[in-house]
Amino acid sequence: MALTRLANFRVVALRGVGTTPVERWRDEEANDCWLRHLRLPHADAMCIYTFDNELAASGSLQWQQIEEEGADFLEALQSLSQTKELRDCPIVLVAHSLGGVILKRALCAAHAQNSRFDTLLRSIAGIILISCPHSQSDAPPMWACIPLILKTYWQSKLKYTITKELTTGLAGDCVSFKQAYNQTLLLSLYETAETRTAGVFGPKTVIIDEGLGKTEMAHESSRGVKADHDGTCRIRDGTYELRAVSDFVLSCIAKAQEKGNPEMQDVTNRCNVHHYDLIDPYLSQASLLATISKMNLLLVSVLEVEEPVKQRASQQRLVSTSSALSDFSVEKNDPRLPCHVIPLSRNFGFFGRKSVLETLDQALIPSSLVADDDRGVRLRTFAICGPGGMGKTQIATEFVYRHKKDFDAILWVQADEPSKIAHDFSNIAITLGLVTVNSVEARDRVLTRDLVLGWLANPLKSYKHLDHQDAGEASCLVIFDNVDDADILDDYWPMNSSASVISLESFDQSEATDFLLKLTRWGKEADEKASGKEIVEVLGGLPLAITQMAGIITRNDLSFTEFLSMYGKESAHAQLFKAQVGQLKSRTQYDHTIASVWALDGLEDGAASLLGVLSMLDPDGIPEYILEPDSDGSQWEGFPQDKMAYSQARTELWKSSLISRDRGAKKIFVHLLIQDAARASTSDERFDLAFNFTLCLLSWAWPYEDFGFGNEQFSILSSNFSDTVPFLDMAQSVCTQLQKTNAPVKGDTMLNDQFDDLLRRFHHHRGELCLHINQPKMSLSSYNIFIEMVRAKTGDKVQGKDQSLGVAWNELGCAHLQNDAPFDAEECFKKSIDALGTVQGATKISTSMALINLAFAYYFENRLQDASITFRDALNDRELEYGLNDRTSTGKLLLGCGNVKAAQGLLEESFALHQRCLLHYKSTVGSNHHRTGDGCVKVSDHYVRLLQFDSALYEQERSSITEKWLIWSRSLLDQALKIYGEHKHFIPEKARAKFRRAKLLKLLDRVSDSEKDHRQAFELFRQVRPHNPKPIKELVNSDFDNAIMFWSR
């Protein structure tokens, strides 16, 4: 990893893991990094270099990663110290958070090889550690700060564990570091403010306190910083902390001069500087400035230094192709700004809440943010809390529209369900321009989430600025609306935020009365005003209830007095307003007063029926094309029969303040309370009618496709895949019971056919799911039932365009193959090809999927020539239809064909096919899909083979090409393990990748790491093959391959 020059300043800085990058080590009032504002003469003539680490990028932190990052950092420092212009020039090292463990590892390694790194070691003038953990104890509790940092700043729910190997290494480096660098000047800064470590309103703790932040070295100076863990690196200009750092750097330069550093001595000679004794690091700033004042020439005459980069050129095609294969980075596109994602239209009837809006202004408007001693300036969080109907969303909407010009990006997220958050983050990534619409990246919910969070953590207006230019930061506002469970925000919450909360209260009587008067435009007379006060009093000042009652008054053209008279005496209606409606048909936790039900009284049939349908749908942006009448569909009596009637019903609901509408997007919004009130006030019979008609509307808008290949696919990325089977079981049970209780009259088979079709789909889906979650026996059982049900419907002959019979035979063949019965599978695949080939309008592509699976069957029967020919025929068919390197489901064909070529000894052809397979997966399903992980493992196998076979090359000090093979192989396996993660249904794949990595680590002489991976692979293998008698030392690649879905082996 190369060092990147940030500005002209001789400092090398390391960021932490997931914490603020060095270029953003500044407060909101500063335009650039505080390192450039140190109180030094001509400080702007110095050079600053940064080093980005990749610790824990695979989702875990291991000692081996620290060793590798330390080695990379040391090599980069060595290259810097040997640059002609900077040789012997003093270097000050700065590290924040876990960047400190990389720095210590690098320096300990340098000290162990003193003769090689002598020039570098003599150049180190001082070290600054900011919130870096330090302990000479290897007890895991002493290092509990590490998983806390990873969980907080990697925004992950993974449970990071601290191994004994890791703590032993960390403690060992702390001991060695103190022994080797005890005479080096050291400044340690630690935090004194608490950090929020879990969720938006989670607990707070001081992560690196004085005890953990100090080293107790001989020349250590330490300071507490009144900031949380991430805030300690964002030192404010003009503060005591910045003066302390300035003093320290001056001490380092003075000591470097005293030690006879050639560069500094040359300046001394030219400037006629007197000789000084060793300067104590605790001297005052005035004394230090006096000492250093003669050194201006050095600081001014710094040469422009090109960034040290190791250039290794290779003309071999293997190198360039492999680099693309192992690169899983995502190109950063410049954001499209301004970007305002606001689903709600402005409510021009918004009223009151002046104090709340003023509080929001002070907390959130960029120009009003002022750093405070406790937290500094960072992402500010403001939570508006209160019961339903208080107007929380309306306040947020009004604030957004008032300050649209103040923010470059306003991002609104519906946050009542995880799926809606993921969907909105994906939409934001597309709207911001971070990914392209309809691209593979746009469909990857994990990637889009990380891209949006990454941009929010460092919201640059452009990534294409020159290094010496400031790209400028965008001002951002993110709204999470309808948050009932704050825990679901953990994976989506922007880091480094500080939270404030405001609890909404009902309107007071004066404000509530004014609100009612504004909505109704009544009450000019004194009697009417008094009646208005009486109305808002019984409504409890609740804004939504006032809005609803105003709708009744306006709709019925009532005066306030008439309204009160209509609903009885004061004592009666007050009691009714306080009465609670039960939770019948309610999906929220809100209680409903009679007021929320009264608002629905008097609606015309069309409006009442439309509201009944709206109450069944998700309230956040209901597309109107679902609701508009379909002349070809059956109707629900009372529901608007044509577009004119629909428009009138919608207008009535809007005038009654029961819905709002985005005219541009043609979407309707309904408050949850109104939905619940509509459901609660309807009879069971009408509820069933509304529910069934809503299902009809959805079916007309989103019709079922004919059963066949390509439309029965399931995405298992980042989902609880195995949890789906119980839902299928429940749905099947419901369907079976309905079939029994709703037996049609004799001769009426339509309903029974629908039940049969549903039951067939249940068995098909269960069979497919069980294939993916490594339950092959259950899959075989489900597909056996499925094929019999299909044959009972169609016989053994295809009917028209119906692919059911061909699909059924193909799926049954897959289940047989996964149950190690390739000959049974072969018979099924041949029947599938015959059936699909006779479908009306069939082409060669119609039988392609079954043909590919037949080739796999031949392969597992060891009929390699037949398998090779069949794969070739299938590939030729697809290339003729889709072209070379198509973006359809060709990946598993390439993988299987590559396996056959390897078995035939045609290793280069196999390698080329597996490379093509991996590139295909990356371009179609993305870098985080389990199929891509399978491709990573296959290509990694080839690199290991090349390493083993080309032993002469391996022994010649690991030539550059061999080093690349090692790096690429390890990178591919790490990516595969990152993809598989903690998903239970990927245990076989994870076991295989662990086993492969253990073998690779052994080649690298990492015996301890190899044994650890080997042991973990064996434990995972036992979970999926508990009856396999082989001991751990006898397991081979094929044992792990056989536990995996056949098309991924």
PDB file of C-alpha atoms in Angstrom, residues 524-731:
ATOM      1  CA  LYS A 524     -65.418  35.016  14.175  1.00  0.00           C
ATOM      2  CA  GLU A 525     -68.226  35.511  16.710  1.00  0.00           C
ATOM      3  CA  ALA A 526     -67.513  35.215  20.410  1.00  0.00           C
ATOM      4  CA  ASP A 527     -69.955  32.334  20.902  1.00  0.00           C
ATOM      5  CA  GLU A 528     -68.322  30.355  18.130  1.00  0.00           C
ATOM      6  CA  LYS A 529     -64.847  30.942  19.570  1.00  0.00           C
ATOM      7  CA  ALA A 530     -66.066  29.653  22.910  1.00  0.00           C
ATOM      8  CA  SER A 531     -67.497  26.570  21.225  1.00  0.00           C
ATOM      9  CA  GLY A 532     -64.166  26.122  19.402  1.00  0.00           C
ATOM     10  CA  LYS A 533     -62.343  26.113  22.722  1.00  0.00           C
ATOM     11  CA  GLU A 534     -64.800  23.537  23.983  1.00  0.00           C
ATOM     12  CA  ILE A 535     -64.138  21.284  20.966  1.00  0.00           C
ATOM     13  CA  VAL A 536     -60.329  21.347  21.248  1.00  0.00           C
ATOM     14  CA  GLU A 537     -60.570  20.740  24.990  1.00  0.00           C
ATOM     15  CA  VAL A 538     -62.409  17.456  24.552  1.00  0.00           C
ATOM     16  CA  LEU A 539     -59.996  16.565  21.724  1.00  0.00           C
ATOM     17  CA  GLY A 540     -57.099  16.960  24.156  1.00  0.00           C
ATOM     18  CA  GLY A 541     -55.231  19.326  21.841  1.00  0.00           C
ATOM     19  CA  LEU A 542     -54.198  16.404  19.613  1.00  0.00           C
ATOM     20  CA  PRO A 543     -53.337  17.865  16.165  1.00  0.00           C
ATOM     21  CA  LEU A 544     -54.540  14.847  14.162  1.00  0.00           C
ATOM     22  CA  ALA A 545     -57.861  14.707  16.045  1.00  0.00           C
ATOM     23  CA  ILE A 546     -58.388  18.444  15.495  1.00  0.00           C
ATOM     24  CA  THR A 547     -57.667  17.971  11.791  1.00  0.00           C
ATOM     25  CA  GLN A 548     -60.165  15.116  11.586  1.00  0.00           C
ATOM     26  CA  MET A 549     -62.921  17.003  13.384  1.00  0.00           C
ATOM     27  CA  ALA A 550     -62.270  20.066  11.216  1.00  0.00           C
ATOM     28  CA  GLY A 551     -62.847  17.801   8.235  1.00  0.00           C
ATOM     29  CA  ILE A 552     -66.249  16.754   9.633  1.00  0.00           C
ATOM     30  CA  ILE A 553     -67.219  20.363  10.324  1.00  0.00           C
ATOM     31  CA  THR A 554     -66.179  21.538   6.872  1.00  0.00           C
ATOM     32  CA  ARG A 555     -67.627  18.572   5.024  1.00  0.00           C
ATOM     33  CA  ASN A 556     -71.024  18.989   6.705  1.00  0.00           C
ATOM     34  CA  ASP A 557     -70.938  22.804   6.676  1.00  0.00           C
ATOM     35  CA  LEU A 558     -71.448  22.943  10.441  1.00  0.00           C
ATOM     36  CA  SER A 559     -70.861  25.742  12.893  1.00  0.00           C
ATOM     37  CA  PHE A 560     -68.977  24.874  16.062  1.00  0.00           C
ATOM     38  CA  THR A 561     -72.211  25.150  18.038  1.00  0.00           C
ATOM     39  CA  GLU A 562     -74.017  22.839  15.618  1.00  0.00           C
ATOM     40  CA  PHE A 563     -71.161  20.355  15.811  1.00  0.00           C
ATOM     41  CA  LEU A 564     -71.330  20.194  19.612  1.00  0.00           C
ATOM     42  CA  SER A 565     -75.089  19.934  19.581  1.00  0.00           C
ATOM     43  CA  MET A 566     -75.005  17.113  17.041  1.00  0.00           C
ATOM     44  CA  TYR A 567     -72.757  15.002  19.203  1.00  0.00           C
ATOM     45  CA  GLY A 568     -74.664  15.430  22.443  1.00  0.00           C
ATOM     46  CA  LYS A 569     -74.112  17.200  25.664  1.00  0.00           C
ATOM     47  CA  GLU A 570     -70.639  18.048  26.875  1.00  0.00           C
ATOM     48  CA  SER A 571     -70.507  15.262  29.445  1.00  0.00           C
ATOM     49  CA  ALA A 572     -71.591  12.648  26.883  1.00  0.00           C
ATOM     50  CA  HIS A 573     -69.245  13.522  24.059  1.00  0.00           C
ATOM     51  CA  ALA A 574     -66.339  14.146  26.443  1.00  0.00           C
ATOM     52  CA  GLN A 575     -66.800  10.601  27.691  1.00  0.00           C
ATOM     53  CA  LEU A 576     -66.965   9.308  24.111  1.00  0.00           C
ATOM     54  CA  PHE A 577     -63.801  11.157  23.116  1.00  0.00           C
ATOM     55  CA  LYS A 578     -61.931   9.519  25.968  1.00  0.00           C
ATOM     56  CA  ALA A 579     -63.302   6.045  25.258  1.00  0.00           C
ATOM     57  CA  GLN A 580     -60.812   3.622  23.747  1.00  0.00           C
ATOM     58  CA  VAL A 581     -61.469   1.580  20.609  1.00  0.00           C
ATOM     59  CA  GLY A 582     -60.076  -1.925  20.901  1.00  0.00           C
ATOM     60  CA  GLN A 583     -57.177  -3.280  18.896  1.00  0.00           C
ATOM     61  CA  LEU A 584     -59.450  -5.223  16.551  1.00  0.00           C
ATOM     62  CA  LYS A 585     -57.744  -5.423  13.116  1.00  0.00           C
ATOM     63  CA  SER A 586     -55.089  -2.964  14.343  1.00  0.00           C
ATOM     64  CA  ARG A 587     -51.445  -3.362  13.392  1.00  0.00           C
ATOM     65  CA  THR A 588     -49.984  -0.488  15.410  1.00  0.00           C
ATOM     66  CA  GLN A 589     -49.519   0.005  19.110  1.00  0.00           C
ATOM     67  CA  TYR A 590     -51.685   3.134  19.160  1.00  0.00           C
ATOM     68  CA  ASP A 591     -54.960   3.381  21.022  1.00  0.00           C
ATOM     69  CA  HIS A 592     -57.793   5.025  19.145  1.00  0.00           C
ATOM     70  CA  THR A 593     -60.328   7.437  20.577  1.00  0.00           C
ATOM     71  CA  ILE A 594     -63.873   7.719  19.285  1.00  0.00           C
ATOM     72  CA  ALA A 595     -62.670  10.961  17.679  1.00  0.00           C
ATOM     73  CA  SER A 596     -60.526   9.065  15.211  1.00  0.00           C
ATOM     74  CA  VAL A 597     -63.514   6.890  14.238  1.00  0.00           C
ATOM     75  CA  TRP A 598     -66.022   9.800  14.089  1.00  0.00           C
ATOM     76  CA  ALA A 599     -63.846  11.350  11.371  1.00  0.00           C
ATOM     77  CA  LEU A 600     -64.967   8.527   9.081  1.00  0.00           C
ATOM     78  CA  ASP A 601     -68.673   9.061   9.678  1.00  0.00           C
ATOM     79  CA  GLY A 602     -70.671  10.426   6.801  1.00  0.00           C
ATOM     80  CA  LEU A 603     -68.276   9.449   4.017  1.00  0.00           C
ATOM     81  CA  GLU A 604     -69.922   8.590   0.721  1.00  0.00           C
ATOM     82  CA  ASP A 605     -69.790   4.923  -0.312  1.00  0.00           C
ATOM     83  CA  GLY A 606     -67.041   5.509  -2.865  1.00  0.00           C
ATOM     84  CA  ALA A 607     -64.804   7.364  -0.407  1.00  0.00           C
ATOM     85  CA  ALA A 608     -65.485   4.844   2.397  1.00  0.00           C
ATOM     86  CA  SER A 609     -64.664   1.892   0.102  1.00  0.00           C
ATOM     87  CA  LEU A 610     -61.510   3.595  -1.178  1.00  0.00           C
ATOM     88  CA  LEU A 611     -60.399   4.248   2.402  1.00  0.00           C
ATOM     89  CA  GLY A 612     -61.136   0.590   3.220  1.00  0.00           C
ATOM     90  CA  VAL A 613     -58.683  -0.496   0.503  1.00  0.00           C
ATOM     91  CA  LEU A 614     -56.109   2.112   1.539  1.00  0.00           C
ATOM     92  CA  SER A 615     -56.242   0.780   5.106  1.00  0.00           C
ATOM     93  CA  MET A 616     -55.001  -2.620   3.840  1.00  0.00           C
ATOM     94  CA  LEU A 617     -51.878  -1.273   2.124  1.00  0.00           C
ATOM     95  CA  ASP A 618     -48.568   0.112   3.317  1.00  0.00           C
ATOM     96  CA  PRO A 619     -49.320   3.763   4.181  1.00  0.00           C
ATOM     97  CA  ASP A 620     -46.089   5.287   2.850  1.00  0.00           C
ATOM     98  CA  GLY A 621     -46.697   6.214  -0.757  1.00  0.00           C
ATOM     99  CA  ILE A 622     -49.440   4.000  -2.250  1.00  0.00           C
ATOM    100  CA  PRO A 623     -49.146   4.072  -6.082  1.00  0.00           C
ATOM    101  CA  GLU A 624     -52.430   5.244  -7.573  1.00  0.00           C
ATOM    102  CA  TYR A 625     -52.214   2.947 -10.591  1.00  0.00           C
ATOM    103  CA  ILE A 626     -53.051   0.092  -8.194  1.00  0.00           C
ATOM    104  CA  LEU A 627     -56.275   1.826  -7.165  1.00  0.00           C
ATOM    105  CA  GLU A 628     -57.606   3.156 -10.436  1.00  0.00           C
ATOM    106  CA  PRO A 629     -60.562   1.101 -11.735  1.00  0.00           C
ATOM    107  CA  ASP A 630     -59.896  -1.641 -14.283  1.00  0.00           C
ATOM    108  CA  SER A 631     -62.722  -2.080 -16.792  1.00  0.00           C
ATOM    109  CA  ASP A 632     -61.768  -5.725 -17.335  1.00  0.00           C
ATOM    110  CA  GLY A 633     -61.744  -6.669 -13.651  1.00  0.00           C
ATOM    111  CA  SER A 634     -64.581  -7.459 -11.294  1.00  0.00           C
ATOM    112  CA  GLN A 635     -65.670  -4.699  -8.956  1.00  0.00           C
ATOM    113  CA  TRP A 636     -66.484  -4.325  -5.274  1.00  0.00           C
ATOM    114  CA  GLU A 637     -69.900  -2.804  -4.788  1.00  0.00           C
ATOM    115  CA  GLY A 638     -69.429   0.750  -3.623  1.00  0.00           C
ATOM    116  CA  PHE A 639     -65.848   1.074  -4.901  1.00  0.00           C
ATOM    117  CA  PRO A 640     -65.470   3.791  -7.577  1.00  0.00           C
ATOM    118  CA  GLN A 641     -66.442   2.267 -10.922  1.00  0.00           C
ATOM    119  CA  ASP A 642     -64.625   4.709 -13.196  1.00  0.00           C
ATOM    120  CA  LYS A 643     -61.903   7.322 -13.096  1.00  0.00           C
ATOM    121  CA  MET A 644     -64.319  10.165 -12.478  1.00  0.00           C
ATOM    122  CA  ALA A 645     -65.868   8.394  -9.484  1.00  0.00           C
ATOM    123  CA  TYR A 646     -62.380   7.517  -8.213  1.00  0.00           C
ATOM    124  CA  SER A 647     -61.291  11.149  -8.480  1.00  0.00           C
ATOM    125  CA  GLN A 648     -64.372  12.305  -6.551  1.00  0.00           C
ATOM    126  CA  ALA A 649     -63.829   9.723  -3.787  1.00  0.00           C
ATOM    127  CA  ARG A 650     -60.132  10.666  -3.485  1.00  0.00           C
ATOM    128  CA  THR A 651     -61.022  14.366  -3.325  1.00  0.00           C
ATOM    129  CA  GLU A 652     -63.527  13.708  -0.519  1.00  0.00           C
ATOM    130  CA  LEU A 653     -60.890  11.887   1.527  1.00  0.00           C
ATOM    131  CA  TRP A 654     -58.378  14.669   0.888  1.00  0.00           C
ATOM    132  CA  LYS A 655     -60.807  17.417   1.880  1.00  0.00           C
ATOM    133  CA  SER A 656     -61.597  15.462   5.041  1.00  0.00           C
ATOM    134  CA  SER A 657     -57.861  15.478   5.898  1.00  0.00           C
ATOM    135  CA  LEU A 658     -57.835  11.686   5.882  1.00  0.00           C
ATOM    136  CA  ILE A 659     -55.169  11.350   3.167  1.00  0.00           C
ATOM    137  CA  SER A 660     -52.434  13.412   1.564  1.00  0.00           C
ATOM    138  CA  ARG A 661     -51.226  13.115  -2.013  1.00  0.00           C
ATOM    139  CA  ASP A 662     -48.079  13.623  -4.051  1.00  0.00           C
ATOM    140  CA  ARG A 663     -49.505  14.724  -7.380  1.00  0.00           C
ATOM    141  CA  GLY A 664     -46.217  14.472  -9.250  1.00  0.00           C
ATOM    142  CA  ALA A 665     -45.473  10.916  -8.170  1.00  0.00           C
ATOM    143  CA  LYS A 666     -49.191   9.979  -8.148  1.00  0.00           C
ATOM    144  CA  LYS A 667     -48.953   8.479  -4.667  1.00  0.00           C
ATOM    145  CA  ILE A 668     -51.308   8.604  -1.685  1.00  0.00           C
ATOM    146  CA  PHE A 669     -50.176   8.764   1.956  1.00  0.00           C
ATOM    147  CA  VAL A 670     -52.335   7.725   4.917  1.00  0.00           C
ATOM    148  CA  HIS A 671     -51.562   8.121   8.597  1.00  0.00           C
ATOM    149  CA  LEU A 672     -51.273   4.829  10.496  1.00  0.00           C
ATOM    150  CA  LEU A 673     -53.876   6.018  12.994  1.00  0.00           C
ATOM    151  CA  ILE A 674     -56.402   6.656  10.244  1.00  0.00           C
ATOM    152  CA  GLN A 675     -55.726   3.240   8.727  1.00  0.00           C
ATOM    153  CA  ASP A 676     -56.257   1.596  12.087  1.00  0.00           C
ATOM    154  CA  ALA A 677     -59.413   3.597  12.753  1.00  0.00           C
ATOM    155  CA  ALA A 678     -60.820   2.547   9.367  1.00  0.00           C
ATOM    156  CA  ARG A 679     -60.165  -1.114  10.092  1.00  0.00           C
ATOM    157  CA  ALA A 680     -61.400  -0.883  13.667  1.00  0.00           C
ATOM    158  CA  SER A 681     -64.710   0.695  12.686  1.00  0.00           C
ATOM    159  CA  THR A 682     -65.651  -1.737   9.939  1.00  0.00           C
ATOM    160  CA  SER A 683     -67.642  -4.930  10.362  1.00  0.00           C
ATOM    161  CA  ASP A 684     -65.999  -8.321   9.924  1.00  0.00           C
ATOM    162  CA  GLU A 685     -67.957  -8.937   6.743  1.00  0.00           C
ATOM    163  CA  ARG A 686     -66.954  -5.612   5.195  1.00  0.00           C
ATOM    164  CA  PHE A 687     -63.378  -6.123   6.364  1.00  0.00           C
ATOM    165  CA  ASP A 688     -63.219  -9.451   4.449  1.00  0.00           C
ATOM    166  CA  LEU A 689     -64.671  -7.809   1.353  1.00  0.00           C
ATOM    167  CA  ALA A 690     -62.140  -4.968   1.496  1.00  0.00           C
ATOM    168  CA  PHE A 691     -59.254  -7.379   2.049  1.00  0.00           C
ATOM    169  CA  ASN A 692     -60.259  -9.685  -0.824  1.00  0.00           C
ATOM    170  CA  PHE A 693     -60.856  -6.788  -3.214  1.00  0.00           C
ATOM    171  CA  THR A 694     -57.437  -5.345  -2.326  1.00  0.00           C
ATOM    172  CA  LEU A 695     -55.874  -8.688  -3.281  1.00  0.00           C
ATOM    173  CA  CYS A 696     -57.746  -8.516  -6.599  1.00  0.00           C
ATOM    174  CA  LEU A 697     -56.410  -5.008  -7.247  1.00  0.00           C
ATOM    175  CA  LEU A 698     -52.861  -6.176  -6.548  1.00  0.00           C
ATOM    176  CA  SER A 699     -53.306  -9.199  -8.831  1.00  0.00           C
ATOM    177  CA  TRP A 700     -54.532  -6.966 -11.665  1.00  0.00           C
ATOM    178  CA  ALA A 701     -51.612  -4.563 -11.162  1.00  0.00           C
ATOM    179  CA  TRP A 702     -48.988  -7.291 -10.747  1.00  0.00           C
ATOM    180  CA  PRO A 703     -50.258 -10.402 -12.578  1.00  0.00           C
ATOM    181  CA  TYR A 704     -48.732 -13.835 -11.992  1.00  0.00           C
ATOM    182  CA  GLU A 705     -46.384 -15.072 -14.686  1.00  0.00           C
ATOM    183  CA  ASP A 706     -46.800 -18.477 -16.223  1.00  0.00           C
ATOM    184  CA  PHE A 707     -44.859 -21.136 -14.358  1.00  0.00           C
ATOM    185  CA  GLY A 708     -41.434 -21.803 -15.846  1.00  0.00           C
ATOM    186  CA  PHE A 709     -37.719 -21.099 -15.662  1.00  0.00           C
ATOM    187  CA  GLY A 710     -36.588 -17.619 -14.743  1.00  0.00           C
ATOM    188  CA  ASN A 711     -39.534 -16.411 -12.657  1.00  0.00           C
ATOM    189  CA  GLU A 712     -39.346 -18.677  -9.617  1.00  0.00           C
ATOM    190  CA  GLN A 713     -35.999 -17.408  -8.359  1.00  0.00           C
ATOM    191  CA  PHE A 714     -35.222 -16.500  -4.764  1.00  0.00           C
ATOM    192  CA  SER A 715     -32.649 -14.020  -3.611  1.00  0.00           C
ATOM    193  CA  ILE A 716     -30.735 -15.344  -0.644  1.00  0.00           C
ATOM    194  CA  LEU A 717     -28.333 -12.474  -0.261  1.00  0.00           C
ATOM    195  CA  SER A 718     -28.488 -11.043   3.262  1.00  0.00           C
ATOM    196  CA  SER A 719     -31.692 -12.865   4.108  1.00  0.00           C
ATOM    197  CA  ASN A 720     -32.758 -15.387   6.718  1.00  0.00           C
ATOM    198  CA  PHE A 721     -33.182 -17.961   3.996  1.00  0.00           C
ATOM    199  CA  SER A 722     -33.844 -20.985   6.170  1.00  0.00           C
ATOM    200  CA  ASP A 723     -36.590 -19.043   7.993  1.00  0.00           C
ATOM    201  CA  THR A 724     -38.640 -19.105   4.795  1.00  0.00           C
ATOM    202  CA  VAL A 725     -39.469 -22.820   5.039  1.00  0.00           C
ATOM    203  CA  PRO A 726     -41.673 -22.467   8.174  1.00  0.00           C
ATOM    204  CA  PHE A 727     -43.659 -19.728   6.410  1.00  0.00           C
ATOM    205  CA  LEU A 728     -44.184 -22.041   3.459  1.00  0.00           C
ATOM    206  CA  ASP A 729     -45.356 -24.761   5.842  1.00  0.00           C
ATOM    207  CA  MET A 730     -47.799 -22.358   7.483  1.00  0.00           C
ATOM    208  CA  ALA A 731     -49.102 -21.140   4.111  1.00  0.00           C
TER     209      ALA A 731
END
